[in-house]
mmCIF file of C-alpha atoms in Angstrom:
data_model
loop_
_atom_site.group_PDB
_atom_site.id
_atom_site.type_symbol
_atom_site.label_atom_id
_atom_site.label_comp_id
_atom_site.label_asym_id
_atom_site.label_seq_id
_atom_site.Cartn_x
_atom_site.Cartn_y
_atom_site.Cartn_z
ATOM 1 C CA MET A 1378 6.034 -31.489 1.806
ATOM 2 C CA ILE A 1379 4.912 -29.249 -0.651
ATOM 3 C CA GLN A 1380 1.844 -28.714 -2.739
ATOM 4 C CA ALA A 1381 0.387 -26.497 -5.034
ATOM 5 C CA ILE A 1382 -3.060 -25.120 -4.425
ATOM 6 C CA GLU A 1383 -5.096 -24.216 -7.438
ATOM 7 C CA THR A 1384 -7.297 -21.255 -6.657
ATOM 8 C CA ALA A 1385 -6.457 -18.244 -4.745
ATOM 9 C CA ALA A 1386 -10.078 -18.660 -2.524
ATOM 10 C CA ALA A 1387 -8.437 -22.312 -1.554
ATOM 11 C CA PHE A 1388 -5.285 -21.070 -0.631
ATOM 12 C CA LEU A 1389 -6.359 -18.371 1.269
ATOM 13 C CA ASP A 1390 -8.675 -20.982 3.080
ATOM 14 C CA SER A 1391 -5.848 -23.170 3.732
ATOM 15 C CA ILE A 1392 -3.238 -20.779 5.415
ATOM 16 C CA ALA A 1393 -6.059 -19.179 7.887
ATOM 17 C CA PRO A 1394 -4.038 -20.457 11.001
ATOM 18 C CA LEU A 1395 -1.273 -19.215 9.608
ATOM 19 C CA THR A 1396 -2.808 -15.795 9.117
ATOM 20 C CA ILE A 1397 -4.224 -15.728 12.497
ATOM 21 C CA ALA A 1398 -1.068 -16.879 14.302
ATOM 22 C CA ASP A 1399 0.911 -14.278 12.225
ATOM 23 C CA PRO A 1400 -1.207 -11.773 10.966
ATOM 24 C CA GLU A 1401 1.589 -8.988 10.025
ATOM 25 C CA GLY A 1402 4.145 -11.802 8.194
ATOM 26 C CA LEU A 1403 1.135 -12.904 6.124
ATOM 27 C CA GLN A 1404 -0.305 -9.578 5.146
ATOM 28 C CA LEU A 1405 1.463 -9.354 1.807
ATOM 29 C CA ILE A 1406 0.405 -12.969 0.709
ATOM 30 C CA GLY A 1407 -3.063 -12.140 1.699
ATOM 31 C CA ILE A 1408 -3.107 -9.031 -0.245
ATOM 32 C CA VAL A 1409 -1.205 -10.255 -2.971
ATOM 33 C CA ALA A 1410 -3.683 -13.168 -3.392
ATOM 34 C CA ARG A 1411 -6.785 -11.424 -2.729
ATOM 35 C CA VAL A 1412 -6.154 -8.510 -5.458
ATOM 36 C CA THR A 1413 -3.954 -9.691 -8.425
ATOM 37 C CA THR A 1414 -5.044 -13.212 -10.835
ATOM 38 C CA GLY A 1415 -2.410 -15.627 -12.329
ATOM 39 C CA ASN A 1416 -0.711 -16.729 -9.567
ATOM 40 C CA HIS A 1417 1.132 -19.658 -8.196
ATOM 41 C CA HIS A 1418 -0.043 -20.809 -4.819
ATOM 42 C CA PHE A 1419 1.985 -23.094 -2.451
ATOM 43 C CA VAL A 1420 1.853 -25.110 1.016
ATOM 44 C CA SER A 1421 3.722 -26.611 2.987
ATOM 45 C CA VAL A 1422 1.983 -29.514 4.733
ATOM 46 C CA ASP A 1423 2.901 -31.791 7.543
ATOM 47 C CA ALA A 1424 3.086 -35.016 6.148
ATOM 48 C CA THR A 1425 1.935 -37.039 9.064
ATOM 49 C CA THR A 1426 -0.717 -34.401 10.564
ATOM 50 C CA GLY A 1427 -2.008 -32.428 7.302
ATOM 51 C CA GLU A 1428 -1.198 -28.972 9.145
ATOM 52 C CA VAL A 1429 -0.064 -26.190 7.044
ATOM 53 C CA ARG A 1430 3.286 -25.020 8.033
ATOM 54 C CA ALA A 1431 4.005 -22.316 5.854
ATOM 55 C CA CYS A 1432 2.966 -21.274 2.535
ATOM 56 C CA ALA A 1433 4.161 -18.982 -0.475
ATOM 57 C CA LEU A 1434 2.820 -17.372 -3.549
ATOM 58 C CA VAL A 1435 4.624 -16.765 -7.213
ATOM 59 C CA THR A 1436 3.227 -13.836 -9.017
ATOM 60 C CA SER A 1437 4.287 -11.706 -11.951
ATOM 61 C CA ARG A 1438 6.496 -9.879 -9.561
ATOM 62 C CA GLY A 1439 8.505 -13.279 -8.081
ATOM 63 C CA LEU A 1440 8.164 -15.072 -4.726
ATOM 64 C CA ILE A 1441 6.803 -14.496 -1.666
ATOM 65 C CA MET A 1442 7.507 -17.129 1.337
ATOM 66 C CA SER A 1443 6.225 -17.007 4.416
ATOM 67 C CA PRO A 1444 7.926 -16.553 7.700
ATOM 68 C CA THR A 1445 7.637 -20.046 9.013
ATOM 69 C CA MET A 1446 9.476 -21.543 6.146
ATOM 70 C CA GLU A 1447 11.447 -23.748 6.639
ATOM 71 C CA ALA A 1448 15.148 -24.540 4.884
ATOM 72 C CA THR A 1449 13.993 -27.726 3.614
ATOM 73 C CA ASP A 1450 10.730 -27.100 2.542
ATOM 74 C CA ALA A 1451 12.235 -23.852 0.998
ATOM 75 C CA ARG A 1452 14.341 -25.531 -1.228
ATOM 76 C CA ALA A 1453 11.942 -28.259 -2.068
ATOM 77 C CA LEU A 1454 9.901 -25.313 -2.777
ATOM 78 C CA GLY A 1455 12.617 -23.866 -5.041
ATOM 79 C CA LEU A 1456 12.852 -27.370 -6.999
ATOM 80 C CA LEU A 1457 8.846 -27.110 -7.982
ATOM 81 C CA VAL A 1458 8.858 -23.780 -8.640
ATOM 82 C CA ALA A 1459 11.711 -24.196 -11.344
ATOM 83 C CA SER A 1460 10.005 -26.898 -12.373
ATOM 84 C CA THR A 1461 6.211 -25.674 -12.724
ATOM 85 C CA VAL A 1462 5.894 -21.696 -13.077
ATOM 86 C CA PRO A 1463 7.160 -21.062 -16.538
ATOM 87 C CA GLY A 1464 10.178 -18.647 -17.043
ATOM 88 C CA LEU A 1465 12.353 -16.759 -14.773
ATOM 89 C CA ILE A 1466 10.664 -14.825 -11.508
ATOM 90 C CA PRO A 1467 12.626 -11.375 -11.345
ATOM 91 C CA GLU A 1468 12.763 -11.552 -7.619
ATOM 92 C CA ALA A 1469 12.346 -13.501 -4.556
ATOM 93 C CA ARG A 1470 11.582 -12.620 -0.757
ATOM 94 C CA GLY A 1471 11.389 -14.783 2.542
ATOM 95 C CA PRO A 1472 12.727 -15.247 5.700
ATOM 96 C CA LYS A 1473 16.585 -14.720 6.036
ATOM 97 C CA ALA A 1474 17.256 -18.455 7.437
ATOM 98 C CA SER A 1475 15.598 -20.158 4.688
ATOM 99 C CA LEU A 1476 15.416 -18.091 1.280
ATOM 100 C CA PRO A 1477 19.154 -19.154 0.544
ATOM 101 C CA ALA A 1478 17.727 -22.703 0.714
ATOM 102 C CA PHE A 1479 15.251 -21.503 -1.848
ATOM 103 C CA LEU A 1480 17.207 -20.020 -4.251
ATOM 104 C CA ASP A 1481 19.476 -23.114 -4.322
ATOM 105 C CA GLY A 1482 17.148 -25.309 -5.245
ATOM 106 C CA TYR A 1483 15.647 -22.838 -7.918
ATOM 107 C CA THR A 1484 19.256 -22.508 -9.118
ATOM 108 C CA SER A 1485 19.729 -25.892 -9.233
ATOM 109 C CA LYS A 1486 17.230 -26.221 -12.295
ATOM 110 C CA HIS A 1487 17.558 -22.627 -13.623
ATOM 111 C CA VAL A 1488 21.482 -22.662 -14.332
ATOM 112 C CA THR A 1489 22.000 -19.639 -16.236
ATOM 113 C CA ALA A 1490 20.099 -17.600 -13.384
ATOM 114 C CA LYS A 1491 22.416 -15.403 -11.383
ATOM 115 C CA VAL A 1492 20.993 -14.391 -8.145
ATOM 116 C CA THR A 1493 22.028 -10.681 -6.458
ATOM 117 C CA PRO A 1494 21.235 -10.198 -3.143
ATOM 118 C CA HIS A 1495 18.519 -6.626 -2.612
ATOM 119 C CA HIS A 1496 16.912 -5.856 0.189
ATOM 120 C CA HIS A 1497 16.809 -6.520 4.123
ATOM 121 C CA LEU A 1498 13.821 -5.607 5.410
ATOM 122 C CA LEU A 1499 12.444 -5.199 8.628
ATOM 123 C CA LEU A 1500 8.625 -6.095 9.730
ATOM 124 C CA TYR A 1501 8.032 -3.806 12.493
ATOM 125 C CA VAL A 1502 4.520 -4.032 14.115
ATOM 126 C CA LEU A 1503 2.601 -0.729 16.380
ATOM 127 C CA ASN A 1504 2.242 -1.012 19.941
ATOM 128 C CA PRO A 1505 -0.399 1.683 20.049
ATOM 129 C CA ALA A 1506 0.005 2.275 23.727
ATOM 130 C CA ALA A 1507 3.379 3.679 22.829
ATOM 131 C CA LEU A 1508 2.389 5.828 20.262
ATOM 132 C CA PRO A 1509 2.541 9.524 20.372
ATOM 133 C CA THR A 1510 -0.466 11.689 21.798
ATOM 134 C CA ASN A 1511 0.566 14.633 20.306
ATOM 135 C CA VAL A 1512 2.104 14.225 16.850
ATOM 136 C CA ASN A 1513 3.670 17.658 16.535
ATOM 137 C CA ALA A 1514 5.641 16.696 19.681
ATOM 138 C CA ILE A 1515 7.716 13.529 19.258
ATOM 139 C CA GLY A 1516 10.723 12.472 20.404
ATOM 140 C CA GLY A 1517 11.580 15.846 22.855
ATOM 141 C CA ARG A 1518 10.988 17.793 20.020
ATOM 142 C CA THR A 1519 8.320 20.354 18.323
ATOM 143 C CA VAL A 1520 7.425 19.350 14.512
ATOM 144 C CA VAL A 1521 5.701 21.717 12.896
ATOM 145 C CA GLY A 1522 2.936 21.324 10.274
ATOM 146 C CA ALA A 1523 -0.295 19.236 9.949
ATOM 147 C CA ALA A 1524 -1.228 15.981 8.052
ATOM 148 C CA ALA A 1525 -4.178 15.962 5.469
ATOM 149 C CA LEU A 1526 -5.980 13.763 3.184
ATOM 150 C CA ALA A 1527 -3.768 13.758 -0.527
ATOM 151 C CA THR A 1528 -6.063 15.468 -3.020
ATOM 152 C CA THR A 1529 -6.101 15.965 -7.088
ATOM 153 C CA GLU A 1530 -4.494 19.136 -6.305
ATOM 154 C CA HIS A 1531 -1.487 17.205 -4.781
ATOM 155 C CA LYS A 1532 -0.876 14.362 -7.519
ATOM 156 C CA PRO A 1533 1.350 16.079 -9.951
ATOM 157 C CA LEU A 1534 3.986 16.468 -6.963
ATOM 158 C CA LEU A 1535 3.184 13.076 -5.495
ATOM 159 C CA LEU A 1536 3.632 11.364 -8.382
ATOM 160 C CA ALA A 1537 7.251 12.918 -8.590
ATOM 161 C CA PHE A 1538 7.857 12.171 -4.880
ATOM 162 C CA MET A 1539 6.798 8.401 -6.033
ATOM 163 C CA ALA A 1540 9.237 8.483 -8.737
ATOM 164 C CA ARG A 1541 11.998 9.691 -6.205
ATOM 165 C CA PHE A 1542 11.187 7.085 -3.529
ATOM 166 C CA TYR A 1543 10.924 3.927 -6.026
ATOM 167 C CA ASP A 1544 14.133 5.079 -7.147
ATOM 168 C CA GLU A 1545 15.640 5.380 -3.858
ATOM 169 C CA VAL A 1546 14.464 2.135 -2.407
ATOM 170 C CA GLY A 1547 15.879 0.571 -5.961
ATOM 171 C CA GLU A 1548 12.398 -0.776 -7.166
ATOM 172 C CA PRO A 1549 11.823 -0.719 -10.764
ATOM 173 C CA SER A 1550 8.519 1.142 -11.693
ATOM 174 C CA THR A 1551 6.749 3.108 -14.532
ATOM 175 C CA PRO A 1552 5.244 6.299 -14.412
ATOM 176 C CA ALA A 1553 1.942 4.324 -15.616
ATOM 177 C CA ALA A 1554 2.361 1.723 -13.095
ATOM 178 C CA ILE A 1555 2.971 4.670 -10.173
ATOM 179 C CA GLU A 1556 0.180 6.590 -11.191
ATOM 180 C CA ALA A 1557 -2.426 3.606 -11.232
ATOM 181 C CA SER A 1558 -1.411 2.832 -7.931
ATOM 182 C CA LEU A 1559 -1.324 6.369 -6.687
ATOM 183 C CA ASP A 1560 -4.723 6.561 -7.654
ATOM 184 C CA ALA A 1561 -5.602 3.368 -6.023
ATOM 185 C CA GLN A 1562 -4.384 4.911 -2.608
ATOM 186 C CA MET A 1563 -6.160 7.975 -3.317
ATOM 187 C CA ALA A 1564 -9.489 6.469 -4.261
ATOM 188 C CA ARG A 1565 -9.854 4.674 -1.295
ATOM 189 C CA GLN A 1566 -8.353 7.460 1.130
ATOM 190 C CA GLY A 1567 -4.652 6.172 1.648
ATOM 191 C CA MET A 1568 -2.642 8.571 0.962
ATOM 192 C CA TYR A 1569 -1.879 11.436 3.045
ATOM 193 C CA VAL A 1570 0.497 14.659 3.006
ATOM 194 C CA TRP A 1571 2.153 16.408 5.319
ATOM 195 C CA LEU A 1572 1.811 20.490 4.952
ATOM 196 C CA VAL A 1573 3.982 23.313 6.221
ATOM 197 C CA ASP A 1574 2.699 26.986 5.537
ATOM 198 C CA GLY A 1575 0.534 25.276 2.526
ATOM 199 C CA SER A 1576 3.572 23.667 1.200
ATOM 200 C CA VAL A 1577 3.599 19.662 0.773
ATOM 201 C CA VAL A 1578 6.960 18.320 2.530
ATOM 202 C CA ALA A 1579 6.494 14.501 3.005
ATOM 203 C CA CYS A 1580 4.107 12.077 2.134
ATOM 204 C CA ALA A 1581 2.939 8.496 3.179
ATOM 205 C CA GLY A 1582 -0.137 5.784 2.540
ATOM 206 C CA HIS A 1583 -1.387 2.878 3.707
ATOM 207 C CA SER A 1584 -2.565 -0.229 2.332
ATOM 208 C CA ALA A 1585 -5.688 -1.472 2.297
ATOM 209 C CA PRO A 1586 -6.994 -3.616 4.969
ATOM 210 C CA VAL A 1587 -6.708 -7.285 4.989
ATOM 211 C CA PRO A 1588 -9.331 -8.542 7.423
ATOM 212 C CA ALA A 1589 -8.363 -11.538 9.758
ATOM 213 C CA PRO A 1590 -9.925 -14.594 9.186
ATOM 214 C CA ASP A 1591 -12.084 -14.829 11.860
ATOM 215 C CA GLY A 1592 -13.020 -10.755 11.810
ATOM 216 C CA SER A 1593 -11.205 -10.044 14.818
ATOM 217 C CA PHE A 1594 -9.061 -7.237 13.342
ATOM 218 C CA ALA A 1595 -7.982 -5.409 10.395
ATOM 219 C CA LEU A 1596 -4.558 -5.305 9.129
ATOM 220 C CA TYR A 1597 -3.239 -2.054 7.731
ATOM 221 C CA ARG A 1598 0.495 -1.693 6.457
ATOM 222 C CA ILE A 1599 2.436 1.744 6.196
ATOM 223 C CA MET A 1600 3.982 2.438 3.086
ATOM 224 C CA THR A 1601 5.083 4.498 0.632
ATOM 225 C CA VAL A 1602 6.974 6.783 3.346
ATOM 226 C CA PHE A 1603 8.510 9.625 1.445
ATOM 227 C CA THR A 1604 10.316 13.276 2.568
ATOM 228 C CA PRO A 1605 12.376 14.937 -0.026
ATOM 229 C CA GLU A 1606 16.075 15.532 0.580
ATOM 230 C CA ALA A 1607 15.535 19.309 1.475
ATOM 231 C CA HIS A 1608 13.161 18.634 4.022
ATOM 232 C CA ARG A 1609 14.626 15.795 6.112
ATOM 233 C CA GLY A 1610 15.674 15.584 9.328
ATOM 234 C CA ASN A 1611 12.739 18.018 10.407
ATOM 235 C CA GLY A 1612 10.423 14.811 11.899
ATOM 236 C CA TYR A 1613 8.020 15.175 9.198
ATOM 237 C CA ALA A 1614 7.641 11.650 8.314
ATOM 238 C CA SER A 1615 7.496 10.565 11.665
ATOM 239 C CA ALA A 1616 4.697 13.011 12.486
ATOM 240 C CA LEU A 1617 2.747 12.118 9.626
ATOM 241 C CA THR A 1618 2.953 8.267 9.868
ATOM 242 C CA ALA A 1619 1.455 9.183 13.659
ATOM 243 C CA SER A 1620 -1.106 10.772 12.253
ATOM 244 C CA ILE A 1621 -2.292 8.092 9.954
ATOM 245 C CA CYS A 1622 -1.614 5.382 12.873
ATOM 246 C CA HIS A 1623 -4.225 7.401 15.044
ATOM 247 C CA ASN A 1624 -6.745 7.965 11.674
ATOM 248 C CA LEU A 1625 -6.691 4.317 11.523
ATOM 249 C CA LEU A 1626 -7.011 3.271 15.316
ATOM 250 C CA ALA A 1627 -9.823 5.634 15.385
ATOM 251 C CA LEU A 1628 -11.801 3.953 12.513
ATOM 252 C CA ARG A 1629 -15.042 2.431 14.044
ATOM 253 C CA ASP A 1630 -16.981 0.923 10.871
ATOM 254 C CA GLY A 1631 -15.307 -2.263 11.046
ATOM 255 C CA PRO A 1632 -12.772 -4.623 13.393
ATOM 256 C CA PRO A 1633 -9.980 -2.915 15.606
ATOM 257 C CA SER A 1634 -7.123 -2.264 13.184
ATOM 258 C CA ARG A 1635 -3.871 -3.042 13.756
ATOM 259 C CA LEU A 1636 -0.982 -1.449 12.177
ATOM 260 C CA MET A 1637 2.672 -2.724 10.691
ATOM 261 C CA LEU A 1638 5.228 -1.972 8.239
ATOM 262 C CA PHE A 1639 8.509 -2.783 6.411
ATOM 263 C CA ALA A 1640 11.746 -0.598 6.901
ATOM 264 C CA ASP A 1641 15.431 -0.947 5.337
ATOM 265 C CA ALA A 1642 17.579 -2.666 7.874
ATOM 266 C CA THR A 1643 20.092 -0.195 6.490
ATOM 267 C CA VAL A 1644 18.642 3.326 7.166
ATOM 268 C CA ALA A 1645 19.443 3.650 10.428
ATOM 269 C CA ALA A 1646 17.536 7.050 10.523
ATOM 270 C CA ALA A 1647 13.970 5.275 9.173
ATOM 271 C CA ASN A 1648 14.424 2.149 11.604
ATOM 272 C CA LYS A 1649 14.617 5.058 14.730
ATOM 273 C CA ALA A 1650 11.904 7.376 13.603
ATOM 274 C CA TYR A 1651 9.156 4.168 13.564
ATOM 275 C CA GLN A 1652 10.804 3.008 16.794
ATOM 276 C CA ARG A 1653 10.157 6.740 18.201
ATOM 277 C CA ILE A 1654 6.358 6.590 17.222
ATOM 278 C CA GLY A 1655 6.052 3.059 18.923
ATOM 279 C CA PHE A 1656 6.777 0.696 16.005
ATOM 280 C CA VAL A 1657 8.496 -2.366 17.313
ATOM 281 C CA GLN A 1658 10.574 -4.816 15.833
ATOM 282 C CA LYS A 1659 8.776 -8.306 14.992
ATOM 283 C CA SER A 1660 10.875 -10.300 12.157
ATOM 284 C CA GLU A 1661 12.881 -9.722 9.164
ATOM 285 C CA MET A 1662 13.407 -10.651 5.562
ATOM 286 C CA ILE A 1663 15.386 -10.501 2.773
ATOM 287 C CA THR A 1664 14.927 -10.059 -0.991
ATOM 288 C CA ALA A 1665 17.074 -11.090 -3.745
ATOM 289 C CA ARG A 1666 17.051 -10.491 -7.980
ATOM 290 C CA VAL A 1667 16.742 -13.077 -10.106
ATOM 291 C CA GLU A 1668 18.527 -12.492 -13.651
ATOM 292 C CA SER A 1669 19.532 -14.626 -16.771
ATOM 293 C CA THR A 1670 22.862 -14.535 -17.652
ATOM 294 C CA GLU A 1671 22.002 -15.482 -21.191
ATOM 295 C CA SER A 1672 22.465 -13.474 -23.915
#
């Protein structure tokens, strides 16, 4: 049974057991629900016990479904979203097994909508015990250079990097949105660069922490990992990601850190690089774009 939840606070309270059971799978929903407004919140509830089994969030950027959403509930969610959320959602993301059911329900109401498969993403969780202790020696080879926090001096280059990053992953963005995102990351010291002889050859960042409902850990997502084409194949992104992981695991002013990231399933080199530094695949999700065919 699908129910709408009016406020973000009530929604986050209702999905706390899901977050504790699968913090990585709920990370995106949790952080978006906290930092954005005007969203539509939904939960799947067991009609007999009242237990919340799954959840979903609809923002201006589209739908996000939790990994536990089953196909039957996903189709019911599609019907409800189509009936209650104005306009056409631009994107939908969720479990590979149930997102098609959501889209089936949704497009049965929005009959002029065109659905285009977009990304196939793998969710990875870091095994800290497998993280290389020396970030300059990964996978049996030496990686030159060192990590550093991004500064205002690096900003013009990072803006160019981020524009190329979003273009390569096929995510629409604007210069203003990219700059706002970069400024936010730099303001909370969440953007790093890899330097070789003083030159920036790669960048990567991390999300703001998502606290566990019981306060037992803080979850961070590694994100916007990018190496310009001319510098690829040298291990810079792996070394930088490992450095960021070490920094986050070493934090002592809060609960212990847990680390995760998403990787494109079609990019074998990136997946091997993350596995090499201790990331273990936990689940997968798919995304689809939704567009109107009306002229």
